């Protein structure tokens, strides 16, 4: 005779249960908003790379980048253009059409 006993929830199950609460969802919304802003800054202005080494001269390009992002968002709102889109992998393609291969250079001996 085989008796199955339910195991206590592990850390993964506990995390999934916690993700269903309203407090977790509110906290995650703030987190995802911030991640979206950082992603937009990196994509539009290349903010991760700076020409300068010291903090004082790096701060000015960051201010200009923030102003550019704000102008981009102000323009996107009335025109209805999305600020950003989610990238899709070729695995998510419903037709499963293979992408063309990238041409590679051949080495000459």
Short mmCIF file of N, CA and C in Angstrom, two decimals:
data_model
loop_
_atom_site.label_atom_id
_atom_site.label_comp_id
_atom_site.label_asym_id
_atom_site.label_seq_id
_atom_site.Cartn_x
_atom_site.Cartn_y
_atom_site.Cartn_z
N UNK A 1 0.84 -1.17 0.00
CA UNK A 1 0.00 0.00 0.00
C UNK A 1 0.89 1.25 0.00
N UNK A 2 0.57 2.17 -0.86
CA UNK A 2 1.36 3.39 -1.03
C UNK A 2 0.55 4.57 -0.49
N UNK A 3 1.14 5.30 0.43
CA UNK A 3 0.47 6.47 1.00
C UNK A 3 1.28 7.70 0.61
N UNK A 4 0.63 8.63 -0.07
CA UNK A 4 1.29 9.86 -0.49
C UNK A 4 1.00 10.96 0.53
N UNK A 5 2.05 11.58 0.99
CA UNK A 5 1.92 12.65 1.96
C UNK A 5 2.42 13.93 1.29
N UNK A 6 1.64 14.98 1.39
CA UNK A 6 2.04 16.25 0.78
C UNK A 6 3.22 16.83 1.54
N UNK A 7 4.23 17.21 0.80
CA UNK A 7 5.41 17.81 1.42
C UNK A 7 5.11 19.26 1.78
N UNK A 8 5.75 19.77 2.82
CA UNK A 8 5.53 21.19 3.15
C UNK A 8 6.06 22.06 2.01
N UNK A 9 5.44 23.23 1.82
CA UNK A 9 5.88 24.09 0.71
C UNK A 9 7.32 24.53 0.88
N UNK A 10 8.07 24.42 -0.19
CA UNK A 10 9.46 24.84 -0.18
C UNK A 10 9.58 26.33 -0.41
N UNK A 11 10.81 26.82 -0.52
CA UNK A 11 11.00 28.26 -0.73
C UNK A 11 10.37 28.78 -2.01
N UNK A 12 10.39 27.98 -3.06
CA UNK A 12 9.81 28.42 -4.33
C UNK A 12 8.30 28.57 -4.19
N UNK A 13 7.66 27.59 -3.56
CA UNK A 13 6.22 27.65 -3.37
C UNK A 13 5.85 28.81 -2.46
N UNK A 14 6.63 29.04 -1.42
CA UNK A 14 6.35 30.16 -0.52
C UNK A 14 6.46 31.49 -1.24
N UNK A 15 7.44 31.60 -2.14
CA UNK A 15 7.60 32.83 -2.92
C UNK A 15 6.42 33.02 -3.86
N UNK A 16 5.96 31.95 -4.47
CA UNK A 16 4.81 32.06 -5.38
C UNK A 16 3.55 32.45 -4.62
N UNK A 17 3.38 31.94 -3.42
CA UNK A 17 2.23 32.31 -2.60
C UNK A 17 2.33 33.78 -2.21
N UNK A 18 3.54 34.25 -1.86
CA UNK A 18 3.73 35.64 -1.48
C UNK A 18 3.47 36.58 -2.65
N UNK A 19 3.73 36.13 -3.88
CA UNK A 19 3.54 36.98 -5.05
C UNK A 19 2.07 37.26 -5.35
N UNK A 20 1.18 36.52 -4.73
CA UNK A 20 -0.25 36.73 -4.94
C UNK A 20 -0.82 37.80 -4.02
N UNK A 21 -0.05 38.28 -3.06
CA UNK A 21 -0.57 39.27 -2.12
C UNK A 21 -0.53 40.67 -2.73
N UNK A 22 -1.40 41.54 -2.22
CA UNK A 22 -1.47 42.91 -2.75
C UNK A 22 -0.23 43.73 -2.39
N UNK A 23 0.33 43.50 -1.22
CA UNK A 23 1.52 44.26 -0.83
C UNK A 23 2.70 43.93 -1.74
N UNK A 24 2.85 42.67 -2.11
CA UNK A 24 3.94 42.29 -3.01
C UNK A 24 3.73 42.90 -4.38
N UNK A 25 2.49 42.90 -4.84
CA UNK A 25 2.20 43.45 -6.17
C UNK A 25 2.46 44.95 -6.21
N UNK A 26 2.11 45.68 -5.13
CA UNK A 26 2.38 47.11 -5.07
C UNK A 26 3.88 47.39 -5.09
N UNK A 27 4.61 46.59 -4.31
CA UNK A 27 6.06 46.78 -4.26
C UNK A 27 6.70 46.44 -5.60
N UNK A 28 6.23 45.40 -6.27
CA UNK A 28 6.80 45.00 -7.55
C UNK A 28 6.47 46.03 -8.63
N UNK A 29 5.32 46.70 -8.56
CA UNK A 29 4.97 47.72 -9.53
C UNK A 29 5.99 48.85 -9.50
N UNK A 30 6.37 49.28 -8.31
CA UNK A 30 7.39 50.32 -8.20
C UNK A 30 8.72 49.84 -8.79
N UNK A 31 9.06 48.60 -8.50
CA UNK A 31 10.31 48.03 -9.00
C UNK A 31 10.29 47.96 -10.52
N UNK A 32 9.20 47.50 -11.10
CA UNK A 32 9.15 47.35 -12.56
C UNK A 32 9.13 48.71 -13.25
N UNK A 33 8.51 49.72 -12.63
CA UNK A 33 8.55 51.06 -13.21
C UNK A 33 9.98 51.59 -13.28
N UNK A 34 10.71 51.39 -12.22
CA UNK A 34 12.10 51.84 -12.18
C UNK A 34 12.96 51.08 -13.19
N UNK A 35 12.75 49.78 -13.29
CA UNK A 35 13.50 48.99 -14.27
C UNK A 35 13.19 49.45 -15.71
N UNK A 36 11.95 49.81 -15.97
CA UNK A 36 11.58 50.30 -17.29
C UNK A 36 12.26 51.62 -17.62
N UNK A 37 12.36 52.50 -16.62
CA UNK A 37 13.02 53.78 -16.83
C UNK A 37 14.51 53.59 -17.11
N UNK A 38 15.14 52.70 -16.36
CA UNK A 38 16.56 52.43 -16.58
C UNK A 38 16.78 51.82 -17.96
N UNK A 39 15.91 50.90 -18.34
CA UNK A 39 16.03 50.27 -19.66
C UNK A 39 15.87 51.29 -20.77
N UNK A 40 14.92 52.21 -20.61
CA UNK A 40 14.73 53.23 -21.63
C UNK A 40 15.94 54.15 -21.71
N UNK A 41 16.51 54.48 -20.57
CA UNK A 41 17.69 55.35 -20.57
C UNK A 41 18.87 54.68 -21.26
N UNK A 42 19.03 53.39 -21.04
CA UNK A 42 20.14 52.67 -21.67
C UNK A 42 19.91 52.55 -23.17
N UNK A 43 18.68 52.24 -23.58
CA UNK A 43 18.40 52.07 -25.01
C UNK A 43 18.47 53.37 -25.79
N UNK A 44 17.97 54.46 -25.23
CA UNK A 44 17.89 55.70 -26.01
C UNK A 44 19.13 56.56 -25.93
N UNK A 45 19.79 56.59 -24.77
CA UNK A 45 20.91 57.52 -24.63
C UNK A 45 22.24 56.85 -24.38
N UNK A 46 22.27 55.54 -24.20
CA UNK A 46 23.54 54.87 -23.92
C UNK A 46 24.16 55.33 -22.62
N UNK A 47 23.36 55.44 -21.60
CA UNK A 47 23.77 56.07 -20.35
C UNK A 47 24.83 55.26 -19.58
N UNK A 48 25.02 54.03 -19.92
CA UNK A 48 25.99 53.21 -19.18
C UNK A 48 27.43 53.57 -19.51
N UNK A 49 27.63 54.20 -20.63
CA UNK A 49 29.00 54.57 -21.01
C UNK A 49 29.16 56.08 -20.91
N UNK A 50 30.24 56.48 -20.30
CA UNK A 50 30.49 57.90 -20.13
C UNK A 50 31.87 58.23 -20.68
N UNK A 51 32.01 59.44 -21.19
CA UNK A 51 33.31 59.86 -21.70
C UNK A 51 34.26 60.25 -20.59
N UNK A 52 33.70 60.55 -19.45
CA UNK A 52 34.49 61.14 -18.37
C UNK A 52 34.67 60.14 -17.24
N UNK A 53 35.72 60.33 -16.47
CA UNK A 53 36.02 59.42 -15.38
C UNK A 53 35.52 59.90 -14.03
N UNK A 54 35.56 61.20 -13.80
CA UNK A 54 35.17 61.68 -12.48
C UNK A 54 33.66 61.94 -12.42
N UNK A 55 33.15 61.95 -11.21
CA UNK A 55 31.71 62.03 -11.00
C UNK A 55 31.15 63.40 -11.36
N UNK A 56 31.92 64.44 -11.14
CA UNK A 56 31.41 65.79 -11.40
C UNK A 56 31.11 66.00 -12.89
N UNK A 57 31.98 65.55 -13.76
CA UNK A 57 31.75 65.75 -15.19
C UNK A 57 30.80 64.70 -15.77
N UNK A 58 30.64 63.57 -15.09
CA UNK A 58 29.70 62.56 -15.56
C UNK A 58 28.27 62.96 -15.23
N UNK A 59 28.08 63.78 -14.19
CA UNK A 59 26.74 64.15 -13.76
C UNK A 59 26.01 64.97 -14.83
N UNK A 60 26.70 65.84 -15.54
CA UNK A 60 26.05 66.68 -16.54
C UNK A 60 25.45 65.86 -17.69
N UNK A 61 26.17 64.90 -18.29
CA UNK A 61 25.52 64.08 -19.32
C UNK A 61 24.32 63.29 -18.79
N UNK A 62 24.35 62.90 -17.51
CA UNK A 62 23.20 62.20 -16.94
C UNK A 62 21.99 63.13 -16.85
N UNK A 63 22.22 64.37 -16.53
CA UNK A 63 21.13 65.34 -16.48
C UNK A 63 20.56 65.54 -17.88
N UNK A 64 21.43 65.65 -18.88
CA UNK A 64 20.96 65.80 -20.25
C UNK A 64 20.20 64.55 -20.72
N UNK A 65 20.67 63.38 -20.32
CA UNK A 65 19.98 62.14 -20.68
C UNK A 65 18.60 62.10 -20.05
N UNK A 66 18.49 62.51 -18.78
CA UNK A 66 17.19 62.53 -18.11
C UNK A 66 16.24 63.51 -18.80
N UNK A 67 16.77 64.66 -19.21
CA UNK A 67 15.93 65.63 -19.92
C UNK A 67 15.48 65.08 -21.27
N UNK A 68 16.37 64.36 -21.95
CA UNK A 68 16.00 63.77 -23.25
C UNK A 68 14.92 62.71 -23.08
N UNK A 69 15.02 61.91 -22.03
CA UNK A 69 14.00 60.90 -21.78
C UNK A 69 12.65 61.56 -21.47
N UNK A 70 12.67 62.63 -20.69
CA UNK A 70 11.43 63.34 -20.38
C UNK A 70 10.80 63.92 -21.65
N UNK A 71 11.62 64.51 -22.53
CA UNK A 71 11.09 65.04 -23.79
C UNK A 71 10.53 63.93 -24.66
N UNK A 72 11.21 62.80 -24.67
CA UNK A 72 10.73 61.65 -25.44
C UNK A 72 9.37 61.19 -24.93
N UNK A 73 9.21 61.14 -23.62
CA UNK A 73 7.94 60.71 -23.03
C UNK A 73 6.84 61.74 -23.27
N UNK A 74 7.19 63.03 -23.20
CA UNK A 74 6.19 64.07 -23.46
C UNK A 74 5.72 63.98 -24.90
N UNK A 75 6.61 63.70 -25.83
CA UNK A 75 6.24 63.57 -27.23
C UNK A 75 5.44 62.29 -27.47
N UNK A 76 5.77 61.22 -26.77
CA UNK A 76 5.10 59.93 -27.02
C UNK A 76 3.67 59.93 -26.52
N UNK A 77 3.37 60.71 -25.50
CA UNK A 77 2.03 60.68 -24.92
C UNK A 77 0.95 61.19 -25.89
N UNK A 78 1.06 62.42 -26.45
CA UNK A 78 -0.02 62.88 -27.33
C UNK A 78 -0.05 62.18 -28.69
N UNK A 79 1.11 61.73 -29.16
CA UNK A 79 1.13 61.08 -30.47
C UNK A 79 0.71 59.62 -30.42
N UNK A 80 0.69 59.03 -29.24
CA UNK A 80 0.25 57.65 -29.09
C UNK A 80 1.31 56.62 -29.41
N UNK A 81 2.57 57.04 -29.56
CA UNK A 81 3.64 56.09 -29.82
C UNK A 81 4.04 55.40 -28.53
N UNK A 82 4.25 54.10 -28.56
CA UNK A 82 4.68 53.43 -27.34
C UNK A 82 6.10 53.84 -26.97
N UNK A 83 6.35 53.93 -25.69
CA UNK A 83 7.68 54.33 -25.22
C UNK A 83 8.68 53.22 -25.49
N UNK A 84 8.29 52.01 -25.28
CA UNK A 84 9.17 50.87 -25.52
C UNK A 84 8.35 49.63 -25.78
N UNK A 85 8.95 48.69 -26.43
CA UNK A 85 8.27 47.43 -26.70
C UNK A 85 9.08 46.29 -26.10
N UNK A 86 8.42 45.22 -25.85
CA UNK A 86 9.09 44.04 -25.33
C UNK A 86 9.75 43.29 -26.46
N UNK A 87 11.00 42.91 -26.25
CA UNK A 87 11.69 42.15 -27.28
C UNK A 87 11.09 40.76 -27.37
N UNK A 88 11.06 40.22 -28.57
CA UNK A 88 10.55 38.86 -28.76
C UNK A 88 11.66 38.00 -29.34
N UNK A 89 11.79 36.82 -28.82
CA UNK A 89 12.77 35.90 -29.36
C UNK A 89 12.19 35.19 -30.56
N UNK A 90 13.05 34.54 -31.32
CA UNK A 90 12.55 33.81 -32.47
C UNK A 90 11.76 32.58 -32.04
N UNK A 91 11.90 32.15 -30.80
CA UNK A 91 11.10 31.04 -30.30
C UNK A 91 9.65 31.45 -30.11
N UNK A 92 9.40 32.74 -29.90
CA UNK A 92 8.04 33.23 -29.70
C UNK A 92 7.33 33.49 -31.03
N UNK A 93 8.01 33.33 -32.14
CA UNK A 93 7.41 33.56 -33.45
C UNK A 93 6.37 32.48 -33.71
N UNK A 94 5.12 32.85 -33.96
CA UNK A 94 4.10 31.81 -34.14
C UNK A 94 4.30 30.97 -35.40
N UNK A 95 4.94 31.54 -36.41
CA UNK A 95 5.14 30.79 -37.65
C UNK A 95 6.37 29.89 -37.60
N UNK A 96 7.24 30.14 -36.63
CA UNK A 96 8.48 29.38 -36.48
C UNK A 96 9.31 29.39 -37.74
N UNK A 97 9.34 30.55 -38.40
CA UNK A 97 10.18 30.68 -39.59
C UNK A 97 11.61 30.91 -39.15
N UNK A 98 12.56 30.20 -39.70
CA UNK A 98 13.94 30.43 -39.30
C UNK A 98 14.42 31.79 -39.81
N UNK A 99 15.21 32.44 -39.00
CA UNK A 99 15.77 33.72 -39.40
C UNK A 99 16.94 33.47 -40.35
N UNK A 100 17.20 34.40 -41.25
CA UNK A 100 18.35 34.21 -42.14
C UNK A 100 19.65 34.24 -41.35
N UNK A 101 20.57 33.42 -41.77
CA UNK A 101 21.85 33.33 -41.08
C UNK A 101 22.68 34.56 -41.36
N UNK A 102 23.46 34.94 -40.37
CA UNK A 102 24.34 36.08 -40.52
C UNK A 102 25.53 35.66 -41.36
N UNK A 103 25.94 36.51 -42.26
CA UNK A 103 27.10 36.21 -43.09
C UNK A 103 28.35 36.35 -42.25
N UNK A 104 29.19 35.37 -42.32
CA UNK A 104 30.43 35.41 -41.56
C UNK A 104 31.59 35.56 -42.53
N UNK A 105 32.62 36.21 -42.03
CA UNK A 105 33.82 36.37 -42.85
C UNK A 105 34.60 35.08 -42.85
N UNK A 106 35.12 34.75 -43.99
CA UNK A 106 35.98 33.56 -44.06
C UNK A 106 37.43 34.02 -44.02
N UNK A 107 38.21 33.30 -43.31
CA UNK A 107 39.62 33.65 -43.24
C UNK A 107 40.36 33.10 -44.43
N UNK A 108 41.26 33.91 -44.92
CA UNK A 108 42.07 33.45 -46.03
C UNK A 108 43.42 33.00 -45.48
N UNK A 109 43.91 31.88 -45.95
CA UNK A 109 45.20 31.40 -45.44
C UNK A 109 46.37 32.24 -45.87
#
